[in-house]
Amino acid sequence: MAKRLLDVDPFSGLATYHDYDSIAQRNIITYEQDASAAVDMAERLGNDSDYTRRGMKSEMVHYAHIPDIVLLKMRFEDGVDPLDPNNGQKVFDLINSKYKRLKTATIYHRPKA
């Protein structure tokens, strides 16, 4: 059986595929998304210190822009569920190390335990 498209999110462009490994007798779900425009935007904002400064004045700093495909990578490859409020420190650690290009702020932040 060939890899088959199951769904495409019209908003994010995240595509979900199904495949079947007949040797291992298991179903395989994979995801694909072109996140290049989102990464480019995040890098532009991350290099704009005035953008961060305006956020600090309004008490709401846009710290990172994380595409859906990266949320899935955090969950399945890094073992951190980014939607779990208890994983705040781990998510910020990933943003500040592995996913630096997604930062939209010029400051460093890590939530308190």
C-alpha positions as YAML, in Angstrom:
chain: A
units: angstrom
residues:
- id: 1
  name: MET
  ca: [0.00, 0.00, 0.00]
- id: 2
  name: ALA
  ca: [1.34, 3.43, -0.91]
- id: 3
  name: LYS
  ca: [1.38, 6.43, 1.39]
- id: 4
  name: ARG
  ca: [-2.09, 8.01, 1.23]
- id: 5
  name: LEU
  ca: [-3.12, 11.58, 1.98]
- id: 6
  name: LEU
  ca: [-5.76, 11.64, 4.72]
- id: 7
  name: ASP
  ca: [-6.24, 15.36, 5.32]
- id: 8
  name: VAL
  ca: [-4.84, 18.83, 4.70]
- id: 9
  name: ASP
  ca: [-5.59, 21.58, 7.20]
- id: 10
  name: PRO
  ca: [-6.66, 24.52, 5.00]
- id: 11
  name: PHE
  ca: [-5.43, 27.07, 7.54]
- id: 12
  name: SER
  ca: [-1.97, 25.73, 8.38]
- id: 13
  name: GLY
  ca: [-1.28, 23.52, 5.36]
- id: 14
  name: LEU
  ca: [-0.44, 20.58, 7.65]
- id: 15
  name: ALA
  ca: [-0.91, 17.37, 5.66]
- id: 16
  name: THR
  ca: [-1.61, 14.04, 7.36]
- id: 17
  name: TYR
  ca: [-0.64, 10.80, 5.62]
- id: 18
  name: HIS
  ca: [-1.30, 7.12, 6.30]
- id: 19
  name: ASP
  ca: [0.94, 4.25, 5.30]
- id: 20
  name: TYR
  ca: [1.00, 0.58, 6.22]
- id: 21
  name: ASP
  ca: [4.17, -1.41, 6.84]
- id: 22
  name: SER
  ca: [3.15, -4.94, 5.84]
- id: 23
  name: ILE
  ca: [6.38, -6.48, 7.15]
- id: 24
  name: ALA
  ca: [6.02, -5.02, 10.64]
- id: 25
  name: GLN
  ca: [2.22, -5.11, 10.30]
- id: 26
  name: ARG
  ca: [1.70, -1.61, 11.60]
- id: 27
  name: ASN
  ca: [0.00, 1.60, 10.54]
- id: 28
  name: ILE
  ca: [2.16, 4.68, 10.12]
- id: 29
  name: ILE
  ca: [0.83, 8.24, 10.36]
- id: 30
  name: THR
  ca: [3.12, 11.02, 9.16]
- id: 31
  name: TYR
  ca: [2.77, 14.78, 8.89]
- id: 32
  name: GLU
  ca: [4.21, 17.31, 6.46]
- id: 33
  name: GLN
  ca: [4.04, 21.10, 6.39]
- id: 34
  name: ASP
  ca: [5.97, 23.81, 4.57]
- id: 35
  name: ALA
  ca: [6.87, 26.06, 7.49]
- id: 36
  name: SER
  ca: [9.42, 28.18, 5.63]
- id: 37
  name: ALA
  ca: [7.24, 31.32, 5.52]
- id: 38
  name: ALA
  ca: [6.50, 31.03, 9.26]
- id: 39
  name: VAL
  ca: [10.19, 30.58, 10.07]
- id: 40
  name: ASP
  ca: [11.14, 33.56, 7.90]
- id: 41
  name: MET
  ca: [8.53, 35.73, 9.63]
- id: 42
  name: ALA
  ca: [9.70, 34.63, 13.09]
- id: 43
  name: GLU
  ca: [13.32, 35.41, 12.19]
- id: 44
  name: ARG
  ca: [12.39, 38.89, 10.94]
- id: 45
  name: LEU
  ca: [10.47, 39.64, 14.13]
- id: 46
  name: GLY
  ca: [13.22, 38.10, 16.26]
- id: 47
  name: ASN
  ca: [15.72, 40.55, 14.82]
- id: 48
  name: ASP
  ca: [13.44, 43.55, 15.46]
- id: 49
  name: SER
  ca: [14.24, 44.87, 18.94]
- id: 50
  name: ASP
  ca: [11.50, 47.51, 18.56]
- id: 51
  name: TYR
  ca: [8.92, 44.70, 18.15]
- id: 52
  name: THR
  ca: [10.03, 43.22, 21.49]
- id: 53
  name: ARG
  ca: [10.11, 46.64, 23.15]
- id: 54
  name: ARG
  ca: [6.54, 47.42, 22.04]
- id: 55
  name: GLY
  ca: [5.43, 44.06, 23.45]
- id: 56
  name: MET
  ca: [7.10, 44.77, 26.78]
- id: 57
  name: LYS
  ca: [5.34, 48.15, 27.00]
- id: 58
  name: SER
  ca: [1.98, 46.47, 26.42]
- id: 59
  name: GLU
  ca: [2.89, 43.70, 28.92]
- id: 60
  name: MET
  ca: [2.50, 41.00, 26.27]
- id: 61
  name: VAL
  ca: [5.64, 39.87, 24.46]
- id: 62
  name: HIS
  ca: [5.23, 37.62, 21.43]
- id: 63
  name: TYR
  ca: [8.04, 35.21, 22.30]
- id: 64
  name: ALA
  ca: [7.85, 32.64, 19.49]
- id: 65
  name: HIS
  ca: [5.81, 31.59, 16.48]
- id: 66
  name: ILE
  ca: [5.61, 27.80, 16.40]
- id: 67
  name: PRO
  ca: [4.15, 26.08, 13.31]
- id: 68
  name: ASP
  ca: [2.03, 22.95, 13.79]
- id: 69
  name: ILE
  ca: [4.75, 20.67, 12.39]
- id: 70
  name: VAL
  ca: [7.15, 21.88, 15.10]
- id: 71
  name: LEU
  ca: [4.54, 21.30, 17.81]
- id: 72
  name: LEU
  ca: [4.32, 17.72, 16.54]
- id: 73
  name: LYS
  ca: [8.13, 17.39, 16.51]
- id: 74
  name: MET
  ca: [8.28, 18.63, 20.11]
- id: 75
  name: ARG
  ca: [5.68, 16.05, 21.10]
- id: 76
  name: PHE
  ca: [6.91, 12.99, 19.21]
- id: 77
  name: GLU
  ca: [10.65, 13.58, 18.67]
- id: 78
  name: ASP
  ca: [11.57, 15.62, 21.74]
- id: 79
  name: GLY
  ca: [9.11, 13.93, 24.12]
- id: 80
  name: VAL
  ca: [7.63, 17.22, 25.35]
- id: 81
  name: ASP
  ca: [3.92, 17.92, 25.02]
- id: 82
  name: PRO
  ca: [3.86, 21.68, 24.27]
- id: 83
  name: LEU
  ca: [0.16, 21.90, 25.12]
- id: 84
  name: ASP
  ca: [0.64, 20.59, 28.67]
- id: 85
  name: PRO
  ca: [0.87, 23.60, 31.03]
- id: 86
  name: ASN
  ca: [3.25, 21.62, 33.25]
- id: 87
  name: ASN
  ca: [5.84, 21.56, 30.44]
- id: 88
  name: GLY
  ca: [6.37, 25.33, 30.22]
- id: 89
  name: GLN
  ca: [10.04, 25.23, 31.20]
- id: 90
  name: LYS
  ca: [10.77, 22.36, 28.81]
- id: 91
  name: VAL
  ca: [9.04, 24.15, 25.92]
- id: 92
  name: PHE
  ca: [11.00, 27.37, 26.55]
- id: 93
  name: ASP
  ca: [14.22, 25.33, 26.79]
- id: 94
  name: LEU
  ca: [13.48, 23.81, 23.38]
- id: 95
  name: ILE
  ca: [12.65, 27.21, 21.87]
- id: 96
  name: ASN
  ca: [15.84, 28.72, 23.31]
- id: 97
  name: SER
  ca: [18.04, 25.87, 22.08]
- id: 98
  name: LYS
  ca: [16.75, 23.63, 19.28]
- id: 99
  name: TYR
  ca: [14.15, 25.99, 17.76]
- id: 100
  name: LYS
  ca: [15.89, 29.38, 18.10]
- id: 101
  name: ARG
  ca: [14.82, 30.44, 14.63]
- id: 102
  name: LEU
  ca: [11.20, 30.51, 15.83]
- id: 103
  name: LYS
  ca: [11.84, 33.14, 18.51]
- id: 104
  name: THR
  ca: [10.12, 36.44, 17.77]
- id: 105
  name: ALA
  ca: [11.62, 38.31, 20.73]
- id: 106
  name: THR
  ca: [15.12, 39.59, 21.42]
- id: 107
  name: ILE
  ca: [14.89, 38.71, 25.13]
- id: 108
  name: TYR
  ca: [15.55, 35.40, 26.92]
- id: 109
  name: HIS
  ca: [12.78, 33.95, 29.04]
- id: 110
  name: ARG
  ca: [12.33, 30.78, 31.06]
- id: 111
  name: PRO
  ca: [9.28, 30.37, 33.32]
- id: 112
  name: LYS
  ca: [9.81, 29.77, 37.01]
- id: 113
  name: ALA
  ca: [9.23, 26.29, 38.36]
...
